[in-house]
Coordinates of C-alpha atoms and ligand atoms in Angstrom, one line a residue:
Chain A
M1101 CA 17.6 34.5 -42.1
T1102 CA 18.4 31.8 -39.6
R1103 CA 21.4 29.6 -39.0
I1104 CA 20.6 25.9 -39.1
L1105 CA 22.4 22.8 -38.1
F1106 CA 20.8 19.9 -39.9
S1107 CA 20.6 16.5 -38.0
D1108 CA 22.3 14.6 -40.8
K1109 CA 25.4 16.6 -40.1
L1110 CA 25.4 16.0 -36.4
D1111 CA 27.6 12.9 -36.7
N1112 CA 30.3 15.0 -38.4
C1113 CA 30.0 17.5 -35.7
V1114 CA 30.4 14.9 -33.0
A1115 CA 33.5 13.6 -34.8
K1116 CA 34.9 17.1 -35.1
W1117 CA 34.4 18.0 -31.4
R1118 CA 35.9 14.6 -30.4
S1119 CA 39.0 15.2 -32.6
A1120 CA 39.3 18.6 -30.9
G1121 CA 39.7 16.7 -27.6
M1122 CA 36.2 17.2 -26.3
T1123 CA 34.0 14.5 -24.7
V1124 CA 30.6 14.6 -26.3
I1125 CA 27.7 14.0 -23.9
G1126 CA 24.0 14.0 -24.5
P1127 CA 20.7 12.4 -23.7
V1128 CA 20.9 8.6 -24.0
Q1129 CA 18.1 6.1 -23.6
G1130 CA 19.4 3.1 -21.7
E1131 CA 17.7 -0.2 -21.4
S1132 CA 15.8 0.8 -18.3
L1133 CA 16.8 4.4 -17.6
S1134 CA 17.7 7.6 -19.5
S1135 CA 20.5 9.9 -18.6
Y1136 CA 23.1 12.3 -20.0
A1137 CA 26.0 10.1 -21.0
A1138 CA 29.1 10.2 -23.2
V1139 CA 28.7 9.1 -26.8
E1140 CA 30.9 8.3 -29.7
K1141 CA 28.5 9.0 -32.5
A1142 CA 25.3 11.1 -33.1
G1143 CA 23.2 7.9 -33.5
D1144 CA 23.7 7.1 -29.8
L1145 CA 21.9 10.3 -28.8
S1146 CA 18.2 10.3 -28.2
F1147 CA 16.2 13.5 -28.7
G1148 CA 12.7 12.1 -28.5
M1149 CA 12.3 12.0 -24.7
V1150 CA 10.7 14.9 -22.7
L1151 CA 13.8 14.9 -20.5
P1152 CA 16.2 12.3 -19.2
D1153 CA 15.3 10.4 -16.0
R1154 CA 18.5 11.5 -14.4
S1155 CA 19.5 15.2 -14.3
L1156 CA 22.5 17.0 -15.6
K1157 CA 23.8 17.9 -12.1
E1158 CA 25.6 14.6 -11.7
L1159 CA 28.1 15.5 -14.4
F1160 CA 29.2 18.4 -12.3
F1161 CA 28.5 17.1 -8.8
P1162 CA 28.7 13.3 -8.9
Q1163 CA 26.9 11.1 -6.3
T1164 CA 30.3 10.2 -4.8
E1165 CA 33.6 11.9 -5.4
P1166 CA 37.1 11.3 -3.9
M1167 CA 38.6 14.4 -2.4
L1168 CA 41.8 13.2 -0.8
R1169 CA 43.8 10.2 0.2
Y1170 CA 45.3 10.0 3.7
T1171 CA 47.9 7.9 5.3
I1172 CA 48.6 8.2 9.0
K1173 CA 52.2 7.4 9.8
K1174 CA 54.0 7.4 13.1
N1175 CA 54.9 11.1 13.2
E1176 CA 53.0 12.6 10.2
I1177 CA 49.9 12.4 8.2
E1178 CA 50.4 12.2 4.4
T1179 CA 47.6 13.5 2.2
A1180 CA 47.2 13.6 -1.6
D1181 CA 44.5 15.6 -3.3
F1182 CA 42.3 14.2 -6.0
T1183 CA 41.5 16.9 -8.5
P1184 CA 38.9 16.3 -11.2
P1185 CA 40.8 15.4 -14.4
A1186 CA 41.0 18.2 -17.0
A1187 CA 38.4 17.1 -19.6
P1188 CA 36.9 19.6 -22.0
R1189 CA 33.4 18.5 -22.9
I1190 CA 30.3 19.5 -24.8
I1191 CA 26.9 18.6 -23.6
F1192 CA 24.7 18.5 -26.6
G1193 CA 21.0 18.4 -26.0
A1194 CA 20.6 19.5 -22.4
R1195 CA 17.1 20.5 -21.4
P1196 CA 16.5 24.2 -20.4
C1197 CA 15.5 23.2 -16.9
D1198 CA 18.7 21.1 -16.4
A1199 CA 20.9 23.9 -17.8
S1200 CA 19.3 26.5 -15.6
G1201 CA 19.7 24.2 -12.7
L1202 CA 23.5 24.6 -13.1
A1203 CA 23.2 28.4 -13.2
I1204 CA 21.0 28.2 -10.0
D1205 CA 23.7 26.3 -8.2
D1206 CA 26.7 28.5 -9.3
P1207 CA 26.3 31.1 -6.6
L1208 CA 25.9 28.4 -3.9
F1209 CA 29.1 26.6 -4.9
G1210 CA 31.0 29.9 -5.2
W1211 CA 29.7 31.7 -2.2
D1212 CA 32.0 31.4 0.9
Y1213 CA 34.3 28.8 -0.6
K1214 CA 34.8 28.2 -4.3
D1215 CA 34.1 24.5 -4.9
E1216 CA 36.9 23.6 -7.3
Y1217 CA 35.3 20.4 -8.3
W1218 CA 32.2 22.1 -9.5
F1219 CA 33.8 25.1 -11.1
Q1220 CA 36.5 23.2 -13.0
R1221 CA 33.8 21.1 -14.6
R1222 CA 31.6 24.2 -15.2
N1223 CA 34.5 26.0 -17.0
E1224 CA 35.3 23.0 -19.1
S1225 CA 31.8 22.3 -20.3
V1226 CA 29.9 23.8 -23.2
I1227 CA 26.2 23.5 -22.7
V1228 CA 24.1 23.2 -25.8
T1229 CA 20.5 23.3 -24.9
I1230 CA 17.5 22.2 -27.0
A1231 CA 14.3 24.1 -26.5
C1232 CA 11.3 21.9 -25.6
T1233 CA 8.6 21.2 -28.1
K1234 CA 6.9 18.6 -25.9
A1235 CA 6.2 18.4 -22.2
D1236 CA 4.4 16.0 -19.8
D1237 CA 2.0 16.4 -16.9
F1238 CA 4.8 17.1 -14.5
C1239 CA 6.8 19.8 -16.4
M1240 CA 6.4 23.1 -14.6
C1241 CA 9.1 25.5 -15.8
T1242 CA 6.5 28.2 -16.5
S1243 CA 5.3 28.1 -12.9
L1244 CA 8.8 28.9 -11.8
K1245 CA 8.9 31.9 -14.3
Q1246 CA 11.2 30.0 -16.6
A1247 CA 10.3 28.8 -20.1
P1248 CA 10.7 25.9 -22.5
D1249 CA 13.3 28.0 -24.2
C1250 CA 15.0 29.5 -21.2
T1251 CA 18.6 30.3 -21.9
K1252 CA 19.9 30.4 -18.3
G1253 CA 23.0 28.3 -17.9
S1254 CA 23.3 27.6 -21.6
D1255 CA 26.1 28.5 -24.0
V1256 CA 24.0 27.7 -27.2
L1257 CA 20.3 27.4 -27.6
L1258 CA 18.9 25.2 -30.4
R1259 CA 15.3 25.3 -31.6
P1260 CA 14.1 22.2 -33.3
L1261 CA 12.8 22.2 -36.9
D1262 CA 9.9 20.0 -37.9
N1263 CA 10.4 16.2 -38.6
N1264 CA 13.7 16.1 -36.5
R1265 CA 15.5 17.6 -39.5
G1266 CA 17.7 19.9 -37.4
W1267 CA 17.9 23.0 -35.3
V1268 CA 18.0 26.8 -35.5
V1269 CA 21.2 27.8 -33.8
E1270 CA 21.5 30.8 -31.3
E1271 CA 24.9 31.1 -29.8
L1272 CA 24.7 32.8 -26.4
T1273 CA 28.2 32.9 -25.0
D1274 CA 31.8 33.1 -26.2
R1275 CA 32.3 29.5 -25.1
G1276 CA 29.4 28.5 -27.2
R1277 CA 30.5 30.5 -30.2
E1278 CA 34.0 28.9 -29.9
A1279 CA 32.6 25.4 -29.9
F1280 CA 30.4 26.1 -32.9
T1281 CA 33.2 27.8 -34.8
L1282 CA 34.7 24.3 -34.9
I1283 CA 31.7 23.0 -36.9
S1284 CA 30.9 26.2 -38.8
E1285 CA 31.2 24.3 -42.1
H1286 CA 28.0 22.4 -41.1
I1287 CA 25.9 25.4 -40.3
K1288 CA 23.8 26.7 -43.1
E1289 CA 22.1 30.0 -43.6
S1290 CA 18.4 29.5 -44.4
D1291 CA 15.0 31.1 -44.2
E1292 CA 13.4 28.1 -42.3
T1293 CA 11.9 28.8 -39.0
A1294 CA 11.8 26.6 -35.9
L1295 CA 8.9 24.8 -34.4
P1296 CA 7.1 26.8 -31.6
T1297 CA 8.0 25.8 -28.1
V1298 CA 5.5 23.7 -26.1
E1299 CA 2.8 25.5 -24.0
V1300 CA 3.4 24.5 -20.4
P1301 CA 0.4 25.5 -18.3
E1302 CA 1.1 27.4 -15.0
K1303 CA 0.3 25.2 -12.1
F1304 CA 0.4 27.7 -9.2
N1305 CA 1.2 31.3 -8.5
L1306 CA 4.7 31.5 -7.3
D1307 CA 4.5 34.9 -5.7
T1308 CA 1.5 33.9 -3.6
C1309 CA 3.4 30.8 -2.4
V1310 CA 6.6 32.8 -1.6
A1311 CA 4.6 35.4 0.4
W1312 CA 3.0 32.6 2.4
L1313 CA 6.4 31.0 3.1
Q1314 CA 8.0 34.3 4.1
N1315 CA 5.3 34.8 6.7
P1316 CA 6.9 33.6 10.0
D1317 CA 3.5 32.7 11.4
N1318 CA 3.3 29.9 8.8
F1319 CA 6.4 28.1 10.0
D1320 CA 4.4 26.2 12.6
S1321 CA 1.3 25.8 10.4
K1322 CA -0.5 22.5 10.7
F1323 CA -0.3 22.5 6.9
W1324 CA 3.2 21.0 7.0
K1325 CA 2.1 17.9 8.9
E1326 CA -1.0 17.3 6.7
I1327 CA 0.8 17.7 3.4
S1328 CA 3.7 15.4 4.3
M1329 CA 2.0 12.7 6.2
R1330 CA 2.6 10.2 3.4
C1331 CA 6.2 11.1 2.8
I1332 CA 8.3 8.1 3.4
G1333 CA 11.5 10.1 3.7
C1334 CA 13.6 8.7 0.9
A1335 CA 16.0 10.8 -1.1
S1336 CA 14.5 10.1 -4.5
C1337 CA 13.3 13.7 -4.9
T1338 CA 16.6 15.2 -3.8
Y1339 CA 18.9 13.0 -5.8
L1340 CA 17.0 13.4 -9.1
C1341 CA 16.7 17.2 -8.6
P1342 CA 19.0 19.2 -10.8
T1343 CA 19.4 21.9 -8.1
C1344 CA 19.6 20.0 -4.8
H1345 CA 23.2 20.3 -3.7
C1346 CA 23.7 19.0 -0.2
F1347 CA 26.6 16.7 0.5
D1348 CA 28.2 14.8 3.3
I1349 CA 31.9 14.2 3.8
Q1350 CA 32.9 10.7 4.7
D1351 CA 36.2 9.0 5.4
E1352 CA 36.4 5.5 4.0
G1353 CA 39.2 3.2 5.1
D1354 CA 40.7 2.1 8.4
T1355 CA 42.6 3.9 11.1
Y1356 CA 45.7 4.3 9.1
S1357 CA 44.7 5.1 5.6
G1358 CA 41.7 5.8 3.5
I1359 CA 40.0 8.1 1.1
R1360 CA 37.9 11.1 2.1
R1361 CA 34.8 11.4 -0.2
K1362 CA 32.1 13.9 -0.9
N1363 CA 28.7 12.1 -1.1
W1364 CA 25.2 13.3 -1.9
D1365 CA 23.0 13.8 1.1
S1366 CA 19.4 14.7 1.6
C1367 CA 17.3 16.8 4.0
S1368 CA 14.7 14.0 3.7
F1369 CA 16.8 11.7 5.8
A1370 CA 16.3 11.7 9.6
L1371 CA 20.1 11.3 9.9
F1372 CA 20.7 14.6 8.1
T1373 CA 20.4 16.8 11.2
M1374 CA 20.9 14.2 13.9
H1375 CA 23.2 15.4 16.6
T1376 CA 25.8 13.2 18.3
S1377 CA 23.8 13.6 21.5
G1378 CA 20.8 11.9 19.8
H1379 CA 18.8 15.2 19.7
N1380 CA 17.4 15.9 16.3
P1381 CA 16.2 19.5 15.6
R1382 CA 14.2 18.2 12.6
A1383 CA 12.7 15.3 14.5
T1384 CA 9.7 14.6 12.2
Q1385 CA 9.3 14.1 8.5
S1386 CA 7.0 17.1 8.3
A1387 CA 9.8 19.3 9.7
R1388 CA 12.1 17.8 7.0
W1389 CA 9.6 18.4 4.2
R1390 CA 9.1 22.0 5.4
Q1391 CA 12.9 22.5 5.3
R1392 CA 12.9 21.3 1.7
I1393 CA 10.3 23.8 0.6
M1394 CA 11.5 26.7 2.7
H1395 CA 15.1 26.1 1.5
K1396 CA 14.1 26.2 -2.1
F1397 CA 11.6 29.0 -2.1
N1398 CA 12.5 31.2 0.9
Y1399 CA 16.0 30.7 2.3
F1400 CA 17.9 30.1 -1.0
P1401 CA 16.3 33.1 -2.8
G1402 CA 16.8 35.2 0.4
K1403 CA 20.5 34.6 0.0
F1404 CA 21.1 34.3 -3.7
S1405 CA 18.0 36.0 -5.2
V1406 CA 16.9 32.9 -7.2
N1407 CA 14.7 30.0 -6.3
S1408 CA 16.4 26.7 -5.9
C1409 CA 14.0 25.0 -8.4
S1410 CA 14.0 25.0 -12.2
G1411 CA 10.7 23.3 -12.6
C1412 CA 11.8 20.1 -14.2
G1413 CA 9.2 18.1 -12.3
R1414 CA 11.4 15.1 -11.5
C1415 CA 10.6 15.2 -7.8
S1416 CA 6.9 14.7 -8.5
R1417 CA 7.4 12.4 -11.5
Q1418 CA 9.4 10.0 -9.4
C1419 CA 8.0 10.2 -5.9
P1420 CA 7.0 6.7 -4.7
V1421 CA 4.0 8.2 -2.9
D1422 CA 3.0 10.8 -5.5
M1423 CA 4.1 13.9 -3.5
G1424 CA 6.4 16.6 -4.8
I1425 CA 7.0 20.3 -5.0
T1426 CA 4.1 20.8 -7.4
E1427 CA 1.4 19.5 -5.1
T1428 CA 2.8 21.4 -2.1
L1429 CA 3.0 24.7 -3.9
Q1430 CA -0.4 24.2 -5.4
E1431 CA -1.9 23.6 -2.0
I1432 CA -0.1 26.6 -0.5
S1433 CA -1.4 28.9 -3.3
K1434 CA -4.9 27.8 -2.3
L1435 CA -4.4 28.6 1.4
Chain B
M939 CA -17.1 0.7 -7.8
I940 CA -19.5 -1.3 -5.6
T941 CA -16.6 -2.5 -3.4
Q942 CA -15.4 1.1 -3.1
E943 CA -18.8 2.4 -2.1
K944 CA -19.3 -0.4 0.5
Y945 CA -15.9 0.2 2.0
R946 CA -16.5 4.0 2.2
T947 CA -19.7 3.3 4.2
T948 CA -18.0 0.8 6.4
V949 CA -15.1 3.2 7.2
K950 CA -17.6 6.0 8.0
E951 CA -19.5 3.7 10.4
L952 CA -16.4 2.5 12.2
L953 CA -15.1 6.0 12.5
A954 CA -18.5 7.3 13.8
N955 CA -18.9 4.6 16.4
G956 CA -15.3 5.0 17.6
T957 CA -14.1 1.5 16.6
I958 CA -11.2 3.0 14.6
K959 CA -9.5 6.3 15.0
M960 CA -8.2 6.3 11.4
A961 CA -8.2 4.3 8.2
I962 CA -5.3 4.2 5.8
G963 CA -6.4 3.9 2.1
Y964 CA -6.0 5.4 -1.3
R965 CA -7.1 8.6 -3.1
P966 CA -6.6 9.9 -6.6
G967 CA -3.1 10.9 -7.6
S968 CA -1.6 13.5 -9.9
T969 CA -2.4 11.5 -13.1
P970 CA -5.3 9.1 -13.8
D971 CA -3.1 6.0 -13.2
R972 CA -1.6 7.2 -9.9
R973 CA -3.0 6.7 -6.4
R974 CA -1.9 8.5 -3.2
P975 CA -2.0 7.1 0.3
L976 CA -4.9 8.7 2.2
F977 CA -5.3 9.0 5.9
I978 CA -9.0 9.0 6.7
R979 CA -10.1 10.6 10.0
T980 CA -13.4 12.2 9.0
S981 CA -16.4 11.3 7.0
E982 CA -15.4 13.9 4.4
E983 CA -12.0 12.3 4.0
A984 CA -13.8 8.9 3.6
D985 CA -15.5 10.3 0.5
Q986 CA -12.1 10.7 -1.1
L987 CA -11.4 7.0 -0.9
V988 CA -10.8 5.2 -4.1
L989 CA -10.4 1.5 -4.5
D990 CA -9.6 0.1 -7.9
S991 CA -7.0 -2.0 -9.6
T992 CA -4.4 0.8 -9.6
C993 CA -4.2 0.7 -5.8
I994 CA -1.1 -1.3 -5.6
T995 CA 1.1 0.3 -3.0
N996 CA 1.5 -1.8 0.2
L997 CA 0.5 0.7 2.9
S998 CA 1.3 -1.4 5.9
G999 CA 4.6 0.4 6.6
Y1000 CA 2.6 3.4 7.8
L1001 CA 1.4 1.4 10.8
V1002 CA 4.8 1.5 12.4
T1003 CA 5.0 5.3 12.2
E1004 CA 6.3 6.3 15.6
G1005 CA 3.4 6.9 18.1
L1006 CA 0.5 5.9 15.8
L1007 CA -0.5 2.8 17.7
S1008 CA 0.8 3.8 21.2
D1009 CA -2.6 4.9 22.4
E1010 CA -3.9 1.3 21.9
K1011 CA -6.7 2.5 19.6
Q1012 CA -7.6 0.7 16.5
V1013 CA -6.5 1.7 13.0
G1014 CA -8.1 0.4 9.8
I1015 CA -6.0 -0.2 6.7
F1016 CA -6.7 -1.3 3.1
L1017 CA -4.5 -4.2 2.1
R1018 CA -4.1 -6.7 -0.6
P1019 CA -3.0 -10.3 0.4
E1020 CA 0.7 -9.3 0.4
G1021 CA -0.1 -6.4 2.8
I1022 CA -1.9 -8.8 5.1
R1023 CA 1.2 -11.0 5.1
S1024 CA 3.3 -7.8 6.1
I1025 CA 0.9 -7.3 9.0
N1026 CA 1.5 -10.8 10.1
I1027 CA 5.2 -10.4 10.0
L1028 CA 5.2 -7.1 11.8
A1029 CA 3.1 -8.8 14.5
A1030 CA 5.3 -11.9 14.7
E1031 CA 8.3 -9.6 15.1
Y1032 CA 6.6 -7.6 17.9
Q1033 CA 6.3 -4.4 15.9
L1034 CA 2.6 -4.0 16.4
N1035 CA -0.3 -5.5 18.2
V1036 CA -2.4 -7.2 15.7
D1037 CA -5.6 -6.7 17.7
Q1038 CA -5.3 -3.0 16.9
I1039 CA -5.4 -3.5 13.2
V1040 CA -8.7 -3.6 11.3
I1041 CA -8.1 -5.0 7.9
F1042 CA -10.1 -3.9 4.8
G1043 CA -8.9 -6.6 2.4
F1044 CA -9.2 -6.4 -1.3
D1045 CA -7.7 -8.0 -4.4
S1046 CA -8.2 -7.5 -8.1
T1047 CA -8.2 -9.4 -11.4
G1048 CA -7.8 -7.2 -14.4
R1049 CA -9.8 -4.0 -13.6
E1050 CA -12.2 -5.8 -11.3
V1051 CA -11.8 -5.2 -7.5
R1052 CA -13.3 -7.6 -4.9
P1053 CA -13.3 -7.4 -1.2
L1054 CA -11.7 -10.2 0.9
Q1055 CA -13.7 -11.8 3.7
G1056 CA -12.4 -11.0 7.2
R1057 CA -11.4 -8.1 9.5
N1058 CA -8.6 -9.4 11.6
A1059 CA -5.2 -10.7 10.5
G1060 CA -6.1 -14.3 11.7
D1061 CA -9.2 -14.4 9.4
F1062 CA -7.1 -14.7 6.3
S1063 CA -5.1 -17.9 7.0
A1064 CA -7.0 -20.0 4.5
L1065 CA -6.5 -17.4 1.7
L1066 CA -2.7 -17.1 2.5
T1067 CA -2.2 -20.9 2.6
E1068 CA -3.9 -21.1 -0.8
I1069 CA -1.5 -18.4 -2.1
K1070 CA 1.4 -20.4 -0.6
E1071 CA 0.3 -23.6 -2.4
N1072 CA -0.5 -21.8 -5.7
P1073 CA 1.7 -18.8 -6.1
P1074 CA 0.3 -16.3 -8.6
L1075 CA 1.8 -16.6 -12.1
T1076 CA 3.2 -13.1 -12.0
S1077 CA 6.3 -14.5 -10.4
K1078 CA 7.1 -16.2 -13.6
E1079 CA 8.8 -13.4 -15.2
P1080 CA 11.1 -13.5 -18.3
L1081 CA 13.9 -11.4 -16.7
L1082 CA 14.0 -13.8 -13.7
E1083 CA 14.2 -16.7 -16.1
R1084 CA 17.0 -15.0 -18.0
V1085 CA 19.0 -14.4 -14.9
E1086 CA 18.4 -18.0 -13.7
K1087 CA 20.0 -19.3 -16.9
M1088 CA 23.2 -17.3 -16.4
N1089 CA 26.3 -18.8 -14.9
A1090 CA 27.8 -17.3 -11.8
K1091 CA 30.1 -14.9 -13.7
E1092 CA 27.4 -13.7 -16.0
R1093 CA 25.0 -13.2 -13.1
F1094 CA 27.6 -11.2 -11.1
D1095 CA 28.2 -9.0 -14.1
F1096 CA 24.4 -8.5 -14.6
W1097 CA 24.0 -7.3 -11.0
Q1098 CA 27.1 -5.2 -11.1
E1099 CA 25.7 -3.4 -14.1
E1100 CA 22.3 -3.0 -12.4
F1101 CA 23.8 -1.8 -9.1
S1102 CA 26.1 0.6 -10.9
R1103 CA 23.0 2.8 -11.3
C1104 CA 22.1 2.8 -7.6
I1105 CA 22.3 6.3 -6.1
K1106 CA 21.7 5.2 -2.5
C1107 CA 18.6 7.2 -2.1
Y1108 CA 17.2 4.4 0.1
A1109 CA 13.8 4.7 -1.4
C1110 CA 13.7 0.8 -1.5
R1111 CA 14.3 0.8 2.2
Q1112 CA 11.9 3.6 3.0
A1113 CA 9.1 2.0 0.9
C1114 CA 9.5 -1.4 2.4
P1115 CA 7.2 -2.3 5.3
M1116 CA 9.8 -4.7 6.6
C1117 CA 12.5 -2.1 6.8
Y1118 CA 11.3 -0.6 10.0
C1119 CA 14.6 -0.4 11.9
R1120 CA 14.9 2.9 13.8
R1121 CA 18.5 2.9 12.8
C1122 CA 19.5 1.0 9.7
I1123 CA 22.9 -0.6 9.5
V1124 CA 24.0 1.8 6.8
D1125 CA 23.2 4.7 9.1
S1126 CA 25.4 3.4 11.8
N1127 CA 28.9 4.9 11.8
Q1128 CA 30.4 3.7 15.0
P1129 CA 31.6 1.4 13.6
Q1130 CA 30.9 2.1 9.9
W1131 CA 29.8 -1.3 8.8
I1132 CA 28.9 -0.4 5.3
N1133 CA 30.4 2.2 3.0
T1134 CA 28.0 5.1 2.6
S1135 CA 29.4 6.1 -0.8
S1136 CA 27.4 4.9 -3.8
H1137 CA 30.4 3.5 -5.7
T1138 CA 30.4 -0.1 -7.0
L1139 CA 31.4 -1.6 -3.7
G1140 CA 29.1 0.5 -1.6
N1141 CA 26.2 -0.2 -3.8
F1142 CA 26.9 -3.9 -3.8
E1143 CA 27.2 -4.0 0.0
W1144 CA 24.0 -2.1 0.4
N1145 CA 21.9 -4.2 -1.9
V1146 CA 23.3 -7.5 -0.7
V1147 CA 22.8 -6.6 3.0
R1148 CA 19.2 -5.7 2.2
A1149 CA 18.6 -8.9 0.3
F1150 CA 19.8 -11.0 3.2
H1151 CA 17.9 -9.0 5.8
L1152 CA 14.7 -9.4 3.7
S1153 CA 15.0 -13.1 3.1
G1154 CA 12.2 -15.0 4.8
R1155 CA 10.5 -11.6 5.4
C1156 CA 9.8 -10.2 2.0
V1157 CA 6.2 -10.6 0.8
Q1158 CA 6.8 -9.5 -2.8
C1159 CA 4.6 -6.5 -2.6
G1160 CA 6.8 -4.7 -5.1
N1161 CA 7.0 -1.5 -3.2
C1162 CA 10.9 -1.4 -3.4
D1163 CA 10.9 -2.2 -7.1
R1164 CA 8.4 0.5 -7.9
A1165 CA 10.1 3.1 -5.6
C1166 CA 13.6 2.7 -7.1
P1167 CA 14.1 5.8 -9.2
V1168 CA 16.8 4.2 -11.3
N1169 CA 14.7 1.1 -12.1
I1170 CA 16.9 -1.7 -10.6
P1171 CA 14.8 -4.9 -10.8
L1172 CA 14.9 -5.4 -7.0
R1173 CA 12.0 -7.8 -7.1
L1174 CA 14.1 -10.4 -8.7
I1175 CA 16.5 -10.6 -5.7
N1176 CA 13.7 -10.8 -3.2
Q1177 CA 11.6 -13.3 -5.2
R1178 CA 14.7 -15.5 -5.5
M1179 CA 15.5 -15.2 -1.7
A1180 CA 11.9 -16.0 -0.9
K1181 CA 12.1 -19.2 -3.0
E1182 CA 15.3 -20.2 -1.2
V1183 CA 13.6 -19.9 2.2
V1184 CA 10.5 -21.8 1.1
D1185 CA 12.6 -24.6 -0.4
G1186 CA 15.1 -24.7 2.4
F1187 CA 12.8 -24.2 5.5
D1188 CA 9.3 -24.5 4.2
H1189 CA 8.8 -20.9 5.5
F1190 CA 6.3 -18.8 3.6
A1191 CA 6.6 -15.4 5.2
G1192 CA 3.6 -13.8 6.8
L1193 CA 1.3 -16.8 7.0
S1194 CA 0.1 -16.0 10.5
P1195 CA 0.7 -13.4 13.2
T1196 CA 2.4 -16.0 15.4
Q1197 CA 4.6 -17.5 12.8
E1198 CA 8.2 -17.9 14.1
P1199 CA 10.5 -15.6 12.1
V1200 CA 12.9 -17.7 10.1
L1201 CA 16.0 -15.5 10.7
A1202 CA 15.4 -15.2 14.4
S1203 CA 14.8 -18.7 15.5
F1204 CA 16.9 -21.8 16.0
K1205 CA 16.4 -25.4 17.1
K1206 CA 18.6 -27.3 19.5
D1207 CA 18.6 -30.3 17.2
D1208 CA 19.7 -28.2 14.2
T1209 CA 22.4 -30.1 12.3
E1210 CA 24.0 -26.8 11.1
T1211 CA 26.9 -25.5 13.2
F1212 CA 26.2 -21.9 12.3
I1213 CA 23.2 -19.7 12.6
L1214 CA 22.6 -16.4 10.7
Ligands
LIG322 S1 8.5 13.5 -1.2 FE1 8.5 11.5 -2.1 S2 10.5 11.3 -3.1 FE2 10.6 13.0 -1.6 S3 11.3 12.1 0.4 FE3 9.1 12.1 0.4 S4 8.5 10.1 -0.4 FE4 10.6 10.4 -1.0
LIG323 S1 12.5 20.8 -6.9 FE1 11.5 19.2 -8.2 S2 10.8 20.5 -10.0 FE2 12.2 21.8 -8.8 S3 14.2 21.4 -9.9 FE3 14.1 20.0 -8.2 S4 13.3 18.1 -9.0 FE4 12.9 19.7 -10.5
LIG324 S1 11.6 -6.2 0.0 FE1 10.3 -5.1 -1.5 S2 8.8 -6.6 -2.2 FE2 9.7 -7.4 -0.3 S3 8.3 -6.7 1.4 FE3 10.0 -5.1 1.1 S4 9.1 -3.6 -0.3 FE4 7.8 -5.5 -0.5
LIG325 S1 15.8 2.6 -4.4 FE1 17.2 2.0 -6.0 S2 18.7 3.7 -6.2 FE2 17.7 3.9 -4.3 S3 19.0 2.9 -2.8 FE3 17.5 1.4 -3.4 S4 18.4 0.3 -5.1 FE4 19.6 2.2 -4.8

């Protein structure tokens, strides 16, 4: 027996969650872009896309976020903190690679300093993930040893039935069970089975790549220059990535008052490592591209025992010059 | 196919006899409709060259890569007419020596690709004048017409909505051959001219500054528009600014390597009291 949530009941569920004070968020197809956005009714959600153009990370780590307001007076400096508003929410229809992206970043944001902005939102969010039954040329979760039904970072996993009729429900955490208790009247016992998940072919052998990256001799390999010659150094790959987490802290205002903000930043930018003296330890784009790969597949796993990539493929899908993690790792595995 | 084969041969010859040290072109990408920039230094690399109607990226920005032209050797590059205009602007703005650039010109109608006659930037002036007189119909786009019909308030709201998606990834700037400044105004923080945050004001400031800086310089290659990961129709802004500059100053950007840059020139008898 399986437990099923039929799609025609989803609108009732959305209403139920909303009346319990939760914001309901899910994949939404905008006029020219898809993203995870808040909805009022089930009909505004869109489950047909492979994955939204924008990743889930921005709901936890927004592109710009106020941290404190400061006022400099004659003898004192006044500050007031901005804390993220308490806002319970349910994300219905996350993709497994987006949900696992959150789990990948948890140790980073909680390591030496607990990032309250991140964790407050993490603790207030229920992640309901839908397993993938279709993929495109850029999806590569399996190459990262993940899967189209990976449960990492999710509170509930749903597996689609045929003809968009609904989903088989698997609650994974207490938080997920609690949210689904609210809608238990809409969940039916049945002997239907879910559609199989999509087959995502493996694009490279991760272990081979990691071994090559860990070999210190390869740090200065001419490979880096060749592979990244066409990189134009934008932050498209970083900013769409569900796991990239670098930020910059900026004061906006004048000499006497202003707001300190936390803004996304990218290792692709020349300015990222520029010293005040003018010296730049990563002076070339190839050094910056090497950093991106090394960080994701060597340094990050060295510290947190997990790769900083969930295999969503957005970096390759969106690159203006058709580069990306996939091509680089494919080439490394051939070296 | 024939054009592609001919150009492969030409590139190999010019590399072999030492005329050029490199040619910048296209090769297959990760899906059948994608092309990747290719840097050809050897005969084997020349065999990877593809030239078809899907080769649309304007590659001229690679020419101002630090150090590429400093040895005074020649570099070949595959360019559509817009790309040739970019080369002319870069030359007029003293960013490159046009004698170092060997142009492999091409254009396409439908799926058909044809070569353009000429090798040096100066060889294409008749073609570019013809484009100035008869702009391609692609500039007649429905969205542009829709925006033109709006009143000021509606137009402001339209752009506010579009810019609200901007994430300040600067892909538009990095993809643009005219955005070659070693230090962009948004990267300058002493003083901080422009908010770096990508909130409504910061996004507006960024996109408006870029629009102004590109007016009279944009060749409408579409690189920025295609690069924008959040699909802001940047082409509309630049098309409109280009039209203003043509109407106001009869300045069609990139007509020749010696054309006076419209934003950097003034006349003593100018009736205006202010210069940009
Ligand atoms: S790999 Fe592509 S998306 Fe990433 S910085 Fe380079 S050009 Fe931009
Ligand atoms: S590195 Fe690329 S494939 Fe990996 S999670 Fe980031 S955007 Fe997705
Ligand atoms: S502004 Fe856009 S369309 Fe104009 S030259 Fe630059 S990249 Fe091309
Ligand atoms: S490419 Fe698009 S999102 Fe990126 S900075 Fe330019 S307008 Fe903004």
